[in-house]
Amino acid sequence: MASVVLGSSMPLQKPCRKVFSWRRSKNSRKLRATLSDGAALLKAAKYTVDTYIKSGMRVGLGSGHASCLAIEYLGRQLKEGTLKDIVGIPMSLFSGSEAANAGIPLDQYQESSQIDFAFNDADIMEEGTLVAIIGRRKWQGSESIIQEKSIVEGAGKLAFIVIERQYTGHVDGSVPVLVHTYNWMQTAEEIDDLFLGDAEVWRRSASGLAGPLGGDFPLTTRDGHNVLDLIFTSPILNLAEVAESLNKIDGVVDHGIVSGIPCTAIIASENGLQIVDNLPKKTSWGF
C-alpha cells in the first residue's frame, strides 16, 4: 500500500464575529463545504488526466461530479493539442453525453474492448483495502451497472476520485444489487435473511415515492433487471465479505461493490491530494 500527500494545509483564518442565526450559519457551512469540495475535486480531476492519460490511449470515462470535471479537462487538453488520439469509452449515458460535448472521440464498449486506463467516482471507499461502492446515484432505466463495472474491472489501470470524507474506515449506507426481475422478491427475501438485523432491502423506484416494493414505478434497467438497495442500519465491517456473500445468492446478477482489483485512490481535500494505491509491488531478486 502506497500513500502520497500532495499540497499543503490552508492557513487558518481569524475568527469572525457571530452575526448570523444558527440556521443561516448552518447553510453557510454547507455552501462553503460544497465550494471547497468542488475546488478540491477539480484539482483531483486535473491530476488524474495529467498523470495517467497519455496520447493514443483508450480511456474509460466514469460517472459522477469528479468524472465530469475530468472529462471536461480531458476535452480541453485534446483541443489544445496537449493530448492526441484519445478514444473515450463511456460508462453511462451521462458520461457519454459529457464527453461528446467536450469533443472527445467515443467508441461503444464491448467485452473485447481494450481499455488502457479508466477513472470513476466512488460513492464510498473502504480505507486501507480500497474496496469501493458505486451505483448509489439515481439511475435512468437505460443505464447499466454491469457496463460500468466491466469497464472498471477490465481497465489496464484504474483510478477512483473521491473526497476525503468518502475515504473512510467506517463504511455505511447502501449497496445497490442488480437482480433478475421475474423472481426479485424471492431474491430480496434471501438477501434480507442473510443480513437480518444489519440491513433492510428496498426495491428501487424509477419515479415517485420509494418503498420496500419499489412503489408504483419500480426501476427496470436496460438489461431487464431490478435494482435492490441493501440499506445497512449499522456500519459495514467488511465490504469484500458482503460482496462474496451476495455473489453466492441465486438471482443476484451483480452489485455495486468493486473489490479485489488493483487501483489507485485520488483523495481530494482542501489541504491537497492524497494518493493511495493497492498496486502489486515489484519484486527484485538479488544474487
CSV table of C-alpha atoms in Angstrom, one decimal:
chain,number,residue,atom,x,y,z
A,1,MET,CA,0.0,0.0,0.0
A,2,ALA,CA,1.5,3.3,-1.0
A,3,SER,CA,0.3,6.7,0.2
A,4,VAL,CA,1.4,10.1,-1.0
A,5,VAL,CA,0.1,13.5,0.1
A,6,LEU,CA,0.2,16.5,-2.3
A,7,GLY,CA,-0.3,20.1,-1.3
A,8,SER,CA,-0.1,21.8,2.0
A,9,SER,CA,-2.5,22.9,4.7
A,10,MET,CA,-4.5,26.1,4.2
A,11,PRO,CA,-3.7,28.9,6.6
A,12,LEU,CA,-6.2,29.4,9.4
A,13,GLN,CA,-8.3,32.5,9.2
A,14,LYS,CA,-9.1,34.8,12.2
A,15,PRO,CA,-12.4,34.0,13.8
A,16,CYS,CA,-15.3,36.2,12.7
A,17,ARG,CA,-17.9,37.8,15.0
A,18,LYS,CA,-21.0,35.7,15.0
A,19,VAL,CA,-23.8,37.7,13.4
A,20,PHE,CA,-25.9,35.1,11.6
A,21,SER,CA,-28.6,32.9,13.0
A,22,TRP,CA,-27.9,29.2,13.7
A,23,ARG,CA,-29.9,28.2,10.6
A,24,ARG,CA,-28.2,30.6,8.3
A,25,SER,CA,-24.8,29.7,9.7
A,26,LYS,CA,-25.5,26.0,9.0
A,27,ASN,CA,-26.5,26.8,5.4
A,28,SER,CA,-23.4,28.9,5.0
A,29,ARG,CA,-21.2,26.0,6.2
A,30,LYS,CA,-22.9,23.7,3.7
A,31,LEU,CA,-22.2,26.2,0.9
A,32,ARG,CA,-18.6,26.6,1.9
A,33,ALA,CA,-18.2,22.8,2.1
A,34,THR,CA,-19.7,22.4,-1.4
A,35,LEU,CA,-17.5,25.1,-2.9
A,36,SER,CA,-14.5,23.6,-1.1
A,37,ASP,CA,-15.3,20.1,-2.4
A,38,GLY,CA,-15.7,21.4,-6.0
A,39,ALA,CA,-12.3,23.1,-5.9
A,40,ALA,CA,-10.6,20.0,-4.5
A,41,LEU,CA,-12.3,17.7,-7.0
A,42,LEU,CA,-11.2,19.9,-9.9
A,43,LYS,CA,-7.6,19.7,-8.7
A,44,ALA,CA,-8.0,15.9,-8.4
A,45,ALA,CA,-9.6,15.6,-11.9
A,46,LYS,CA,-6.7,17.6,-13.4
A,47,TYR,CA,-4.2,15.5,-11.6
A,48,THR,CA,-5.8,12.3,-12.9
A,49,VAL,CA,-5.7,13.4,-16.5
A,50,ASP,CA,-2.2,14.9,-16.4
A,51,THR,CA,-0.7,11.9,-14.5
A,52,TYR,CA,-2.3,8.8,-16.0
A,53,ILE,CA,-3.6,9.6,-19.5
A,54,LYS,CA,-1.2,9.6,-22.5
A,55,SER,CA,-1.7,10.2,-26.2
A,56,GLY,CA,-3.1,7.2,-28.0
A,57,MET,CA,-4.9,5.7,-25.0
A,58,ARG,CA,-8.4,4.3,-24.9
A,59,VAL,CA,-9.9,5.7,-21.7
A,60,GLY,CA,-12.9,4.5,-19.6
A,61,LEU,CA,-14.9,7.6,-18.7
A,62,GLY,CA,-16.7,7.4,-15.4
A,63,SER,CA,-19.9,8.9,-14.0
A,64,GLY,CA,-20.3,11.5,-11.2
A,65,HIS,CA,-19.2,15.0,-10.5
A,66,ALA,CA,-15.4,14.3,-10.3
A,67,SER,CA,-15.6,12.3,-13.5
A,68,CYS,CA,-17.5,15.1,-15.3
A,69,LEU,CA,-14.7,17.5,-14.3
A,70,ALA,CA,-12.0,15.1,-15.6
A,71,ILE,CA,-13.9,14.7,-18.9
A,72,GLU,CA,-14.2,18.4,-19.4
A,73,TYR,CA,-10.5,18.9,-18.7
A,74,LEU,CA,-9.6,16.0,-20.9
A,75,GLY,CA,-11.6,17.6,-23.7
A,76,ARG,CA,-9.6,20.9,-23.3
A,77,GLN,CA,-6.3,19.0,-23.4
A,78,LEU,CA,-7.4,17.5,-26.7
A,79,LYS,CA,-8.5,20.8,-28.2
A,80,GLU,CA,-5.2,22.4,-27.1
A,81,GLY,CA,-3.2,19.5,-28.6
A,82,THR,CA,-1.6,18.5,-25.3
A,83,LEU,CA,-3.1,15.1,-25.8
A,84,LYS,CA,-3.9,13.4,-29.1
A,85,ASP,CA,-5.6,10.3,-30.5
A,86,ILE,CA,-7.7,9.6,-27.3
A,87,VAL,CA,-10.7,7.4,-27.6
A,88,GLY,CA,-13.2,7.5,-24.7
A,89,ILE,CA,-15.3,4.5,-23.6
A,90,PRO,CA,-18.2,6.0,-21.6
A,91,MET,CA,-19.6,4.1,-18.6
A,92,SER,CA,-23.0,5.6,-18.8
A,93,LEU,CA,-25.2,7.8,-21.0
A,94,PHE,CA,-24.3,10.8,-18.8
A,95,SER,CA,-20.5,10.4,-19.3
A,96,GLY,CA,-21.1,9.8,-23.0
A,97,SER,CA,-23.0,13.0,-23.3
A,98,GLU,CA,-20.5,15.0,-21.3
A,99,ALA,CA,-17.6,13.5,-23.4
A,100,ALA,CA,-19.4,14.3,-26.7
A,101,ASN,CA,-19.9,17.9,-25.5
A,102,ALA,CA,-16.2,18.1,-24.6
A,103,GLY,CA,-15.2,16.9,-28.1
A,104,ILE,CA,-13.8,13.6,-27.0
A,105,PRO,CA,-14.0,10.9,-29.8
A,106,LEU,CA,-16.1,7.9,-28.5
A,107,ASP,CA,-16.4,4.2,-29.0
A,108,GLN,CA,-19.0,1.8,-27.7
A,109,TYR,CA,-18.0,-0.6,-25.0
A,110,GLN,CA,-17.7,-4.3,-26.0
A,111,GLU,CA,-16.4,-7.2,-23.9
A,112,SER,CA,-13.4,-7.4,-26.1
A,113,SER,CA,-12.6,-3.6,-25.8
A,114,GLN,CA,-9.1,-2.7,-24.9
A,115,ILE,CA,-9.1,0.0,-22.1
A,116,ASP,CA,-5.7,1.4,-21.1
A,117,PHE,CA,-6.9,3.5,-18.2
A,118,ALA,CA,-10.3,4.3,-16.5
A,119,PHE,CA,-11.4,6.8,-14.0
A,120,ASN,CA,-14.6,6.9,-12.0
A,121,ASP,CA,-16.3,8.3,-8.9
A,122,ALA,CA,-16.8,6.1,-5.9
A,123,ASP,CA,-19.7,6.7,-3.5
A,124,ILE,CA,-17.6,5.5,-0.7
A,125,MET,CA,-14.3,3.7,-0.4
A,126,GLU,CA,-13.0,1.4,2.4
A,127,GLU,CA,-9.8,2.8,3.9
A,128,GLY,CA,-6.9,0.5,3.5
A,129,THR,CA,-8.4,-2.1,1.2
A,130,LEU,CA,-9.6,0.4,-1.4
A,131,VAL,CA,-12.8,-1.6,-1.9
A,132,ALA,CA,-15.4,0.8,-3.3
A,133,ILE,CA,-19.1,1.1,-3.7
A,134,ILE,CA,-20.6,2.6,-6.9
A,135,GLY,CA,-24.1,3.0,-8.2
A,136,ARG,CA,-25.9,4.8,-5.3
A,137,ARG,CA,-26.7,7.6,-7.7
A,138,LYS,CA,-30.1,8.0,-9.3
A,139,TRP,CA,-30.2,5.9,-12.5
A,140,GLN,CA,-32.0,6.2,-15.7
A,141,GLY,CA,-33.6,3.0,-16.9
A,142,SER,CA,-31.2,2.9,-19.9
A,143,GLU,CA,-28.1,2.8,-17.7
A,144,SER,CA,-26.2,-0.4,-16.7
A,145,ILE,CA,-24.1,-1.0,-13.7
A,146,ILE,CA,-22.9,-4.1,-15.5
A,147,GLN,CA,-21.2,-2.0,-18.1
A,148,GLU,CA,-19.8,0.4,-15.6
A,149,LYS,CA,-18.2,-2.4,-13.5
A,150,SER,CA,-17.0,-4.2,-16.6
A,151,ILE,CA,-15.1,-1.2,-17.7
A,152,VAL,CA,-13.7,-0.5,-14.2
A,153,GLU,CA,-12.6,-4.1,-13.8
A,154,GLY,CA,-11.3,-4.6,-17.3
A,155,ALA,CA,-9.1,-1.4,-17.5
A,156,GLY,CA,-5.3,-1.8,-17.6
A,157,LYS,CA,-5.1,0.9,-14.9
A,158,LEU,CA,-7.9,2.3,-12.7
A,159,ALA,CA,-8.3,5.4,-10.5
A,160,PHE,CA,-11.2,6.3,-8.2
A,161,ILE,CA,-11.6,10.0,-7.4
A,162,VAL,CA,-13.2,10.7,-4.0
A,163,ILE,CA,-13.4,13.5,-1.5
A,164,GLU,CA,-11.8,13.0,1.9
A,165,ARG,CA,-15.0,12.0,3.8
A,166,GLN,CA,-15.7,9.3,1.2
A,167,TYR,CA,-12.5,7.5,2.1
A,168,THR,CA,-13.2,6.0,5.5
A,169,GLY,CA,-12.7,3.2,7.8
A,170,HIS,CA,-16.4,3.4,8.9
A,171,VAL,CA,-18.3,2.4,5.8
A,172,ASP,CA,-22.1,2.8,6.0
A,173,GLY,CA,-25.1,3.4,3.8
A,174,SER,CA,-26.4,1.2,0.9
A,175,VAL,CA,-25.2,-1.3,-1.6
A,176,PRO,CA,-27.1,-1.5,-4.9
A,177,VAL,CA,-27.8,-5.0,-6.0
A,178,LEU,CA,-28.9,-6.0,-9.5
A,179,VAL,CA,-31.4,-8.9,-9.6
A,180,HIS,CA,-33.5,-10.9,-12.1
A,181,THR,CA,-36.9,-9.3,-12.4
A,182,TYR,CA,-39.0,-12.4,-12.5
A,183,ASN,CA,-38.0,-13.7,-9.1
A,184,TRP,CA,-36.9,-10.5,-7.5
A,185,MET,CA,-39.0,-10.9,-4.3
A,186,GLN,CA,-37.5,-14.3,-3.6
A,187,THR,CA,-34.0,-12.9,-4.1
A,188,ALA,CA,-34.8,-10.0,-1.8
A,189,GLU,CA,-36.0,-12.3,0.9
A,190,GLU,CA,-32.8,-14.3,0.7
A,191,ILE,CA,-30.7,-11.2,1.0
A,192,ASP,CA,-32.8,-9.9,3.9
A,193,ASP,CA,-32.4,-13.3,5.7
A,194,LEU,CA,-28.6,-13.1,5.1
A,195,PHE,CA,-28.2,-9.7,6.6
A,196,LEU,CA,-31.1,-9.9,9.1
A,197,GLY,CA,-30.7,-7.2,11.8
A,198,ASP,CA,-28.0,-5.4,9.9
A,199,ALA,CA,-29.8,-4.1,6.8
A,200,GLU,CA,-33.1,-3.5,5.0
A,201,VAL,CA,-33.8,-4.4,1.4
A,202,TRP,CA,-35.8,-2.0,-0.8
A,203,ARG,CA,-36.6,-2.3,-4.5
A,204,ARG,CA,-35.5,0.9,-6.2
A,205,SER,CA,-38.2,3.1,-7.8
A,206,ALA,CA,-37.9,4.8,-11.2
A,207,SER,CA,-40.0,7.7,-10.0
A,208,GLY,CA,-42.5,8.7,-7.4
A,209,LEU,CA,-42.3,7.6,-3.7
A,210,ALA,CA,-39.9,4.8,-2.9
A,211,GLY,CA,-40.9,1.8,-0.8
A,212,PRO,CA,-39.8,-1.7,0.0
A,213,LEU,CA,-41.6,-3.0,-3.1
A,214,GLY,CA,-40.4,-0.2,-5.4
A,215,GLY,CA,-43.5,1.9,-5.3
A,216,ASP,CA,-45.8,2.3,-8.4
A,217,PHE,CA,-42.9,2.6,-10.8
A,218,PRO,CA,-40.1,0.2,-9.9
A,219,LEU,CA,-36.9,0.7,-11.9
A,220,THR,CA,-36.1,-1.7,-14.7
A,221,THR,CA,-32.6,-1.3,-16.2
A,222,ARG,CA,-31.9,-1.6,-19.9
A,223,ASP,CA,-30.6,-5.2,-19.2
A,224,GLY,CA,-34.1,-6.0,-17.9
A,225,HIS,CA,-33.2,-6.2,-14.2
A,226,ASN,CA,-34.5,-4.7,-11.0
A,227,VAL,CA,-32.2,-2.8,-8.5
A,228,LEU,CA,-32.4,-3.6,-4.8
A,229,ASP,CA,-30.9,-1.2,-2.3
A,230,LEU,CA,-29.3,-3.1,0.6
A,231,ILE,CA,-29.5,-0.4,3.2
A,232,PHE,CA,-27.3,-1.1,6.2
A,233,THR,CA,-28.5,0.2,9.5
A,234,SER,CA,-25.1,-0.4,11.2
A,235,PRO,CA,-21.5,0.1,9.9
A,236,ILE,CA,-20.4,-2.4,7.2
A,237,LEU,CA,-17.4,-4.2,8.8
A,238,ASN,CA,-16.1,-5.8,5.7
A,239,LEU,CA,-17.2,-4.9,2.2
A,240,ALA,CA,-15.3,-7.7,0.5
A,241,GLU,CA,-17.2,-10.2,2.6
A,242,VAL,CA,-20.5,-8.6,1.7
A,243,ALA,CA,-19.6,-8.9,-2.0
A,244,GLU,CA,-18.7,-12.5,-1.6
A,245,SER,CA,-22.0,-13.3,0.2
A,246,LEU,CA,-24.0,-11.5,-2.5
A,247,ASN,CA,-22.2,-13.4,-5.3
A,248,LYS,CA,-23.5,-16.7,-3.8
A,249,ILE,CA,-27.2,-15.8,-3.9
A,250,ASP,CA,-29.2,-17.2,-6.8
A,251,GLY,CA,-30.9,-14.3,-8.7
A,252,VAL,CA,-28.2,-11.8,-8.0
A,253,VAL,CA,-26.8,-10.6,-11.3
A,254,ASP,CA,-24.3,-8.0,-10.0
A,255,HIS,CA,-23.8,-5.4,-7.3
A,256,GLY,CA,-22.1,-2.1,-6.7
A,257,ILE,CA,-19.1,-3.4,-4.7
A,258,VAL,CA,-15.8,-3.2,-6.6
A,259,SER,CA,-13.1,-5.3,-4.8
A,260,GLY,CA,-10.1,-7.4,-5.4
A,261,ILE,CA,-8.6,-5.4,-8.3
A,262,PRO,CA,-5.5,-3.1,-8.4
A,263,CYS,CA,-6.5,0.6,-8.3
A,264,THR,CA,-5.4,4.0,-7.1
A,265,ALA,CA,-7.5,6.3,-4.9
A,266,ILE,CA,-7.1,10.0,-5.5
A,267,ILE,CA,-8.5,11.6,-2.4
A,268,ALA,CA,-9.3,15.3,-2.6
A,269,SER,CA,-9.5,17.7,0.3
A,270,GLU,CA,-8.9,21.4,0.9
A,271,ASN,CA,-5.4,20.5,2.2
A,272,GLY,CA,-4.4,18.9,-1.1
A,273,LEU,CA,-4.4,15.5,-2.6
A,274,GLN,CA,-3.6,12.1,-1.1
A,275,ILE,CA,-2.7,9.3,-3.5
A,276,VAL,CA,-3.2,5.8,-2.2
A,277,ASP,CA,-2.8,2.6,-4.2
A,278,ASN,CA,-3.0,-1.2,-3.7
A,279,LEU,CA,-0.9,-1.9,-6.8
A,280,PRO,CA,1.3,-5.1,-6.7
A,281,LYS,CA,4.8,-4.3,-5.6
A,282,LYS,CA,7.6,-5.3,-8.0
A,283,THR,CA,10.0,-7.9,-6.5
A,284,SER,CA,13.7,-7.5,-7.2
A,285,TRP,CA,15.9,-10.6,-6.9
A,286,GLY,CA,19.5,-10.3,-5.7
A,287,PHE,CA,22.2,-12.8,-6.3
